[in-house]
Amino acid sequence: MKSMLKMSKRKLKTADIKSVNTTPSIHDFSEAEKNQFRSLLLKWYDEKKRDLPWRKQALNPDINQRAYAVWVSEVMLQQTQVATVINYYNKWMGKWPKLQDLAKANLEEVNELWSGLGYYSRGRRLHEGTKKVVEELGGEMPKTAEDLQKLLPGVGRYTAGAIASIAYNQVTGLVDGNVIRVLCRMRIMGGDSTGQAVQDKLWSHANSVVDPERPGDFNQGMMELGATICTPKSPSCDSCPVKEICLAYSKVEQEKQKSAMKILTNNNNSITDIECLADTCPLCFQQEDMWEPSNGVENYPRKGKKKAPREERTDVCIVCRRRQESKDEYLIVQRPNKGLLAGMWEFPSLLQVEEAQNPTDIILDKSCGASLQTTGKSQHIGEVVHIFSHIHQTYVIQAITIEEGEVTLNTEQPPSRWVSKEDFLECAVSTGMKKVFKAFESPLSPKSSNTKNKKTANKPDDKQRSISCFFKPKVSS
Ligand code: SF4
Ligand SMILES: [Zn+2]
């Protein structure tokens, strides 16, 4: 009897502890909500999903090719809009339909096809990854999210989750920008969404709400919802399939109800607030006044302060070679195989130190070992600003026109070559360099110069196109 009592006490204690630990927080989904979330989202996804090329490719009966097709799309979609990716994806899959085809390509071709998509290391890593699969893994893609992340270069937790759930049907969640927005709003998480506490909670939610039968569709559904309905600005809550279990939506509706009641009765105390009851909670707004009623559901998510990009100024020299019998040609130089824009081509360029402009002969010598035998003067064209994720780059452009034989190239320096305008636009050059070329060409055409003049005069803050000094070309060296 004594021992039975002891046992039931012990049981009671364990049960108590359990109930304390599992007290649902407002930021959690109950089991019923999870089920509701799955069925509402999948129903909507089946009806509304966009017809995207990678969705067809993901049906390939060959598991390795299916994974490759998803891998390519997911890498391209990081930091890039769907509308932009479609064309690149079709071209890519047309050129390298199998992972073995991509493994055989060279980096130059990869950069060429990637040109204009930005974040060039993505294409390079994808290429390295397929080489690894062919050369070291016998052509077999790793078959779980964990192995994908461990074995393939450039495959992080998100991409691994996407490939594994979409191509292998592995029950694993994923978190990208769209999912962050949807989940932070659904569970009113206003803490820094890039911070550890919110990130951990998001991954835990993603892994626990994912549909066990259709993980790939559920994950795509959540991303599709974030991209088309639960958008950063002006989300379409009224047509959202999961609004009935969305706390941000309920909170906004409640605010409306409270103000209506206050107007009618001067009292709104009968409505219980939707709020987190924890004293201190890393998932909630970190300051009390952070909820701004006029922002509605857009109060979520919140991001910590981003590090300001560093300012750089780079001198760019466009050397145009006049040819008797054929078109003008331009000198381009290949960047090193590591670092920013690795392996891409550009006009001879040299970073300014302390904002001091480099003379033409120094730019040419230091960037590609070229020396001019001409006495011609270079012309200052203007400036173009291009923003990379971490660099605010200003290209200070000058141009010089020479005749054949007036420049000597040093073959021991980084690879350099002459290209026509058409070749330049086709080869592996960055968007920033294309802007530089456009600025160079614009003053030659009075019509386009006028158009640009009007635009820039009215938009001094249009940073991507701040071309100055267009109409007063001056001799710089
Ligand atoms: S109801 Fe509104 S805030 Fe909530 S998930 Fe849907 S679109 Fe997003
Ligand atoms: Zn909280």
Short mmCIF file of C-alpha atoms in Angstrom, two decimals, residues 50-414:
data_model
loop_
_atom_site.label_atom_id
_atom_site.label_comp_id
_atom_site.label_asym_id
_atom_site.label_seq_id
_atom_site.Cartn_x
_atom_site.Cartn_y
_atom_site.Cartn_z
CA ARG A 50 1.64 28.29 -60.28
CA ASP A 51 2.71 26.31 -63.30
CA LEU A 52 6.49 26.56 -62.94
CA PRO A 53 9.03 24.65 -65.05
CA TRP A 54 10.84 23.07 -62.08
CA ARG A 55 7.58 21.58 -60.84
CA LYS A 56 7.37 19.47 -64.00
CA GLN A 57 11.03 18.50 -63.76
CA ALA A 58 10.47 17.37 -60.16
CA LEU A 59 8.26 14.57 -61.53
CA ASN A 60 11.18 12.91 -63.37
CA PRO A 61 11.09 9.18 -62.53
CA ASP A 62 14.87 9.12 -62.08
CA ILE A 63 15.47 10.09 -58.44
CA ASN A 64 18.93 11.58 -59.08
CA GLN A 65 17.75 13.75 -61.96
CA ARG A 66 14.72 14.78 -59.96
CA ALA A 67 16.95 15.91 -57.11
CA TYR A 68 19.25 17.72 -59.57
CA ALA A 69 16.29 19.56 -61.13
CA VAL A 70 15.06 20.71 -57.71
CA TRP A 71 18.60 21.62 -56.65
CA VAL A 72 19.09 23.91 -59.68
CA SER A 73 15.76 25.66 -59.13
CA GLU A 74 16.31 26.16 -55.42
CA VAL A 75 19.79 27.60 -55.89
CA MET A 76 18.56 29.98 -58.60
CA LEU A 77 15.59 31.06 -56.50
CA GLN A 78 17.75 32.12 -53.56
CA GLN A 79 17.72 35.94 -53.59
CA THR A 80 16.07 36.03 -57.04
CA GLN A 81 12.45 36.50 -58.13
CA VAL A 82 10.56 33.61 -59.74
CA ALA A 83 9.83 35.66 -62.89
CA THR A 84 13.56 36.24 -63.47
CA VAL A 85 14.53 32.65 -62.73
CA ILE A 86 12.15 30.94 -65.20
CA ASN A 87 14.13 31.94 -68.28
CA TYR A 88 17.50 31.08 -66.74
CA TYR A 89 16.18 27.76 -65.48
CA ASN A 90 14.85 26.73 -68.89
CA LYS A 91 18.12 27.69 -70.56
CA TRP A 92 20.13 25.86 -67.93
CA MET A 93 18.12 22.65 -68.09
CA GLY A 94 18.16 22.84 -71.90
CA LYS A 95 21.95 23.04 -71.90
CA TRP A 96 22.66 20.64 -69.01
CA PRO A 97 19.56 18.42 -68.60
CA LYS A 98 21.42 15.92 -66.42
CA LEU A 99 23.77 16.46 -63.54
CA GLN A 100 26.44 14.59 -65.50
CA ASP A 101 26.16 17.23 -68.26
CA LEU A 102 26.77 20.05 -65.82
CA ALA A 103 29.68 18.21 -64.24
CA LYS A 104 31.36 18.12 -67.67
CA ALA A 105 30.91 21.88 -68.30
CA ASN A 106 33.64 24.40 -67.54
CA LEU A 107 33.31 27.34 -65.15
CA GLU A 108 33.41 29.83 -68.01
CA GLU A 109 30.23 28.35 -69.54
CA VAL A 110 28.55 28.27 -66.13
CA ASN A 111 29.38 31.93 -65.48
CA GLU A 112 28.19 32.82 -68.95
CA LEU A 113 24.79 31.28 -68.41
CA TRP A 114 24.54 32.69 -64.91
CA SER A 115 25.44 36.18 -66.14
CA GLY A 116 22.81 38.65 -64.90
CA LEU A 117 21.42 36.43 -62.12
CA GLY A 118 23.82 37.86 -59.51
CA TYR A 119 25.44 36.12 -56.53
CA TYR A 120 27.70 34.25 -58.92
CA SER A 121 29.18 31.91 -56.33
CA ARG A 122 25.83 30.06 -56.43
CA GLY A 123 26.40 28.84 -59.99
CA ARG A 124 30.00 27.94 -59.24
CA ARG A 125 29.05 25.90 -56.18
CA LEU A 126 26.31 24.10 -58.09
CA HIS A 127 28.85 23.19 -60.72
CA GLU A 128 31.35 21.99 -58.08
CA GLY A 129 28.56 20.02 -56.42
CA THR A 130 27.63 18.07 -59.54
CA LYS A 131 31.32 17.35 -60.17
CA LYS A 132 31.54 15.93 -56.68
CA VAL A 133 28.45 13.77 -57.20
CA VAL A 134 29.89 12.36 -60.44
CA GLU A 135 33.53 12.03 -59.39
CA GLU A 136 33.22 11.04 -55.73
CA LEU A 137 29.71 9.72 -55.17
CA GLY A 138 29.33 7.51 -58.23
CA GLY A 139 26.64 9.74 -59.76
CA GLU A 140 24.33 9.19 -56.78
CA MET A 141 22.91 12.27 -55.07
CA PRO A 142 22.98 12.06 -51.24
CA LYS A 143 19.55 10.75 -50.20
CA THR A 144 18.70 12.64 -47.01
CA ALA A 145 18.59 16.30 -46.03
CA GLU A 146 21.39 15.70 -43.53
CA ASP A 147 23.70 14.11 -46.12
CA LEU A 148 22.88 16.68 -48.79
CA GLN A 149 23.94 19.43 -46.41
CA LYS A 150 27.02 17.56 -45.25
CA LEU A 151 28.31 16.42 -48.63
CA LEU A 152 27.45 19.05 -51.22
CA PRO A 153 29.18 22.44 -51.45
CA GLY A 154 26.83 25.39 -51.14
CA VAL A 155 23.90 23.25 -49.96
CA GLY A 156 22.70 24.71 -46.68
CA ARG A 157 19.91 23.64 -44.39
CA TYR A 158 17.21 25.26 -46.51
CA THR A 159 18.31 23.80 -49.89
CA ALA A 160 18.85 20.38 -48.33
CA GLY A 161 15.31 20.47 -46.88
CA ALA A 162 13.86 21.53 -50.21
CA ILE A 163 15.61 18.80 -52.24
CA ALA A 164 14.86 16.10 -49.68
CA SER A 165 11.19 16.97 -49.23
CA ILE A 166 10.37 17.72 -52.88
CA ALA A 167 12.50 15.09 -54.63
CA TYR A 168 12.58 12.31 -51.99
CA ASN A 169 9.40 12.98 -50.04
CA GLN A 170 11.43 13.09 -46.81
CA VAL A 171 9.35 14.53 -43.98
CA THR A 172 11.48 17.54 -43.25
CA GLY A 173 10.66 21.23 -43.02
CA LEU A 174 12.38 24.25 -44.45
CA VAL A 175 12.70 27.92 -43.62
CA ASP A 176 13.23 30.62 -46.21
CA GLY A 177 12.18 34.29 -46.34
CA ASN A 178 8.60 33.42 -47.31
CA VAL A 179 8.25 30.80 -44.60
CA ILE A 180 9.68 33.20 -42.00
CA ARG A 181 7.03 35.74 -42.90
CA VAL A 182 4.13 33.28 -42.86
CA LEU A 183 5.10 31.61 -39.59
CA CYS A 184 6.06 34.81 -37.75
CA ARG A 185 2.65 36.23 -38.64
CA MET A 186 0.73 33.07 -37.86
CA ARG A 187 2.34 32.79 -34.41
CA ILE A 188 2.85 36.54 -33.75
CA MET A 189 6.60 36.30 -33.40
CA GLY A 190 7.95 39.86 -33.37
CA GLY A 191 11.46 39.09 -32.05
CA ASP A 192 14.44 39.52 -34.40
CA SER A 193 13.74 36.93 -37.09
CA THR A 194 17.45 36.53 -37.81
CA GLY A 195 18.24 35.90 -34.12
CA GLN A 196 18.84 32.45 -32.67
CA ALA A 197 15.65 32.19 -30.60
CA VAL A 198 13.26 32.97 -33.46
CA GLN A 199 15.29 30.94 -35.96
CA ASP A 200 15.22 27.88 -33.68
CA LYS A 201 11.48 28.26 -33.19
CA LEU A 202 10.90 28.65 -36.94
CA TRP A 203 12.83 25.47 -37.75
CA SER A 204 11.06 23.62 -35.00
CA HIS A 205 7.68 24.76 -36.38
CA ALA A 206 8.69 23.96 -39.97
CA ASN A 207 9.67 20.42 -38.97
CA SER A 208 6.59 19.81 -36.87
CA VAL A 209 3.86 21.28 -39.08
CA VAL A 210 5.11 19.73 -42.34
CA ASP A 211 2.58 17.27 -43.75
CA PRO A 212 3.81 13.69 -43.20
CA GLU A 213 2.16 12.44 -46.39
CA ARG A 214 3.06 15.29 -48.75
CA PRO A 215 6.07 17.13 -47.27
CA GLY A 216 7.29 18.53 -50.60
CA ASP A 217 3.91 19.98 -51.54
CA PHE A 218 3.39 21.36 -48.06
CA ASN A 219 6.76 23.13 -48.12
CA GLN A 220 6.14 24.49 -51.59
CA GLY A 221 2.67 25.54 -50.49
CA MET A 222 4.06 27.53 -47.59
CA MET A 223 6.58 29.28 -49.85
CA GLU A 224 3.90 29.89 -52.48
CA LEU A 225 1.62 31.38 -49.83
CA GLY A 226 4.40 33.75 -48.75
CA ALA A 227 5.18 34.71 -52.33
CA THR A 228 1.64 35.32 -53.54
CA ILE A 229 -0.69 35.99 -50.59
CA CYS A 230 1.26 36.67 -47.41
CA THR A 231 3.49 39.17 -49.17
CA PRO A 232 5.78 41.62 -47.33
CA LYS A 233 3.61 44.62 -48.23
CA SER A 234 -0.20 44.61 -48.49
CA PRO A 235 -0.80 40.88 -47.90
CA SER A 236 -4.15 39.57 -49.14
CA CYS A 237 -5.37 38.28 -45.78
CA ASP A 238 -8.99 38.16 -46.90
CA SER A 239 -8.20 35.51 -49.49
CA CYS A 240 -5.68 33.66 -47.33
CA PRO A 241 -6.47 29.95 -46.86
CA VAL A 242 -5.05 29.84 -43.32
CA LYS A 243 -6.44 33.06 -41.90
CA GLU A 244 -8.61 31.25 -39.40
CA ILE A 245 -5.52 29.96 -37.59
CA CYS A 246 -3.40 33.08 -38.13
CA LEU A 247 -2.86 35.02 -34.91
CA ALA A 248 -1.65 38.21 -36.61
CA TYR A 249 -4.86 38.25 -38.61
CA SER A 250 -6.95 37.60 -35.49
CA LYS A 251 -5.07 40.28 -33.59
CA VAL A 252 -5.78 42.86 -36.29
CA GLU A 253 -9.45 41.84 -36.46
CA GLN A 254 -9.62 42.08 -32.68
CA GLU A 255 -8.15 45.59 -32.72
CA LYS A 256 -10.86 46.62 -35.18
CA GLN A 257 -13.54 45.08 -32.98
CA LYS A 258 -12.16 46.81 -29.89
CA SER A 259 -12.18 50.22 -31.51
CA ALA A 260 -15.72 49.66 -32.76
CA MET A 261 -16.85 48.68 -29.25
CA LYS A 262 -15.11 51.63 -27.72
CA ILE A 263 -16.92 53.99 -30.04
CA LEU A 264 -20.30 52.37 -29.34
CA THR A 265 -20.07 51.71 -25.60
CA ASN A 266 -16.92 53.49 -24.48
CA ASN A 267 -15.80 50.11 -23.18
CA ASN A 268 -13.89 47.26 -24.75
CA ASN A 269 -12.83 45.36 -21.64
CA SER A 270 -14.86 42.27 -22.49
CA ILE A 271 -12.38 41.28 -25.24
CA THR A 272 -9.35 39.27 -24.16
CA ASP A 273 -6.13 40.38 -25.79
CA ILE A 274 -4.27 38.02 -28.09
CA GLU A 275 -0.86 38.29 -26.51
CA CYS A 276 2.02 36.34 -25.09
CA LEU A 277 1.78 35.86 -21.34
CA ALA A 278 5.47 35.24 -20.67
CA ASP A 279 7.27 37.87 -18.58
CA THR A 280 10.23 37.93 -20.88
CA CYS A 281 10.00 36.25 -24.24
CA PRO A 282 12.70 36.25 -26.94
CA LEU A 283 10.03 35.49 -29.56
CA CYS A 284 8.06 38.68 -28.91
CA PHE A 285 8.79 42.30 -29.76
CA GLN A 286 11.77 43.35 -27.73
CA GLN A 287 10.28 46.72 -26.84
CA GLU A 288 6.71 47.28 -25.77
CA ASP A 289 6.03 50.05 -28.23
CA MET A 290 7.01 48.04 -31.28
CA TRP A 291 3.48 47.08 -32.28
CA GLU A 292 2.25 49.76 -34.66
CA PRO A 293 -1.52 49.39 -35.19
CA SER A 294 -1.51 51.03 -38.60
CA ASN A 295 0.93 48.36 -39.90
CA GLY A 296 -1.49 45.53 -39.14
CA VAL A 297 -0.07 42.06 -39.86
CA GLU A 298 2.97 43.73 -41.43
CA ASN A 299 4.23 44.27 -37.90
CA TYR A 300 5.66 40.76 -38.34
CA PRO A 301 8.35 39.71 -38.94
CA ARG A 302 11.04 42.00 -37.55
CA LYS A 303 14.67 41.97 -38.54
CA GLY A 304 17.63 43.11 -36.47
CA LYS A 305 19.68 45.94 -37.90
CA LYS A 306 21.60 44.93 -41.02
CA LYS A 307 25.26 45.82 -41.24
CA ALA A 308 25.63 48.79 -43.59
CA PRO A 309 27.35 47.80 -46.86
CA ARG A 310 30.87 49.11 -47.20
CA GLU A 311 31.51 51.90 -49.69
CA GLU A 312 33.95 51.22 -52.51
CA ARG A 313 35.00 53.25 -55.53
CA THR A 314 36.56 51.47 -58.47
CA ASP A 315 38.12 53.02 -61.56
CA VAL A 316 37.08 51.29 -64.75
CA CYS A 317 38.83 51.91 -68.04
CA ILE A 318 37.05 50.99 -71.26
CA VAL A 319 39.67 50.53 -73.98
CA CYS A 320 38.02 50.65 -77.39
CA ARG A 321 40.13 49.38 -80.31
CA ARG A 322 39.21 50.79 -83.72
CA ARG A 323 39.57 48.26 -86.52
CA GLN A 324 39.79 49.04 -90.21
CA GLU A 325 37.76 46.21 -91.62
CA SER A 326 35.56 45.15 -88.73
CA LYS A 327 33.71 46.28 -85.66
CA ASP A 328 35.26 48.05 -82.68
CA GLU A 329 36.55 45.78 -79.94
CA TYR A 330 36.88 46.19 -76.19
CA LEU A 331 39.51 44.91 -73.80
CA ILE A 332 38.21 42.68 -71.02
CA VAL A 333 40.05 40.94 -68.19
CA GLN A 334 39.14 37.86 -66.17
CA ARG A 335 38.77 38.19 -62.41
CA PRO A 336 40.53 35.73 -60.08
CA ASN A 337 38.88 32.35 -59.54
CA LYS A 338 38.12 33.11 -55.91
CA GLY A 339 36.15 35.84 -54.16
CA LEU A 340 33.57 38.30 -55.45
CA LEU A 341 32.49 37.65 -59.08
CA ALA A 342 35.05 34.85 -59.32
CA GLY A 343 36.08 34.02 -62.89
CA MET A 344 33.84 36.71 -64.40
CA TRP A 345 35.08 39.12 -67.06
CA GLU A 346 35.25 42.91 -66.70
CA PHE A 347 36.81 46.02 -68.19
CA PRO A 348 40.23 46.76 -66.68
CA SER A 349 39.41 47.96 -63.19
CA LEU A 350 41.29 49.13 -60.12
CA LEU A 351 40.00 49.89 -56.65
CA GLN A 352 40.58 53.46 -55.52
CA VAL A 353 42.52 53.93 -52.32
CA GLU A 354 41.21 56.78 -50.19
CA GLU A 355 39.05 58.00 -53.07
CA ALA A 356 42.10 59.00 -55.16
CA GLN A 357 41.46 58.33 -58.83
CA ASN A 358 43.98 56.07 -60.57
CA PRO A 359 45.49 57.27 -63.87
CA THR A 360 44.69 55.26 -67.01
CA ASP A 361 48.16 53.71 -67.41
CA ILE A 362 48.15 52.49 -63.80
CA ILE A 363 44.66 50.94 -64.14
CA LEU A 364 45.73 49.06 -67.27
CA ASP A 365 49.07 47.99 -65.87
CA LYS A 366 47.77 46.78 -62.52
CA SER A 367 44.62 45.09 -63.77
CA CYS A 368 46.07 43.18 -66.72
CA GLY A 369 49.63 44.31 -67.40
CA ALA A 370 48.60 46.21 -70.54
CA SER A 371 50.62 49.21 -71.68
CA LEU A 372 49.56 51.89 -74.13
CA GLN A 373 51.74 53.24 -76.90
CA THR A 374 49.28 55.99 -77.62
CA THR A 375 49.42 59.60 -76.63
CA GLY A 376 45.61 59.78 -76.71
CA LYS A 377 43.74 61.02 -73.70
CA SER A 378 41.08 59.10 -71.87
CA GLN A 379 37.68 60.61 -71.45
CA HIS A 380 35.78 60.71 -68.19
CA ILE A 381 32.39 59.11 -68.83
CA GLY A 382 30.69 59.27 -65.45
CA GLU A 383 29.82 57.09 -62.50
CA VAL A 384 27.57 54.09 -62.07
CA VAL A 385 26.54 52.70 -58.71
CA HIS A 386 25.94 48.99 -58.29
CA ILE A 387 24.86 47.47 -55.02
CA PHE A 388 26.11 44.05 -54.03
CA SER A 389 24.78 42.45 -50.85
CA HIS A 390 27.66 43.82 -48.77
CA ILE A 391 29.29 46.45 -50.99
CA HIS A 392 28.00 49.76 -52.26
CA GLN A 393 30.17 49.95 -55.36
CA THR A 394 30.70 53.10 -57.42
CA TYR A 395 32.33 52.51 -60.78
CA VAL A 396 34.15 55.62 -62.00
CA ILE A 397 34.31 55.18 -65.73
CA GLN A 398 36.82 56.46 -68.23
CA ALA A 399 37.26 55.44 -71.84
CA ILE A 400 40.05 55.61 -74.35
CA THR A 401 39.96 54.87 -78.07
CA ILE A 402 43.06 53.45 -79.72
CA GLU A 403 44.07 52.08 -83.10
CA GLU A 404 45.24 48.51 -83.64
CA GLY A 405 48.74 47.92 -82.32
CA GLU A 406 48.65 50.78 -79.83
CA VAL A 407 48.43 48.53 -76.81
CA THR A 408 50.62 45.68 -75.61
CA LEU A 409 49.18 42.96 -73.42
CA ASN A 410 51.27 41.07 -70.90
CA THR A 411 50.45 37.41 -71.27
CA GLU A 412 51.65 36.56 -67.76
CA GLN A 413 48.96 38.69 -66.22
CA PRO A 414 45.34 37.54 -65.67
#
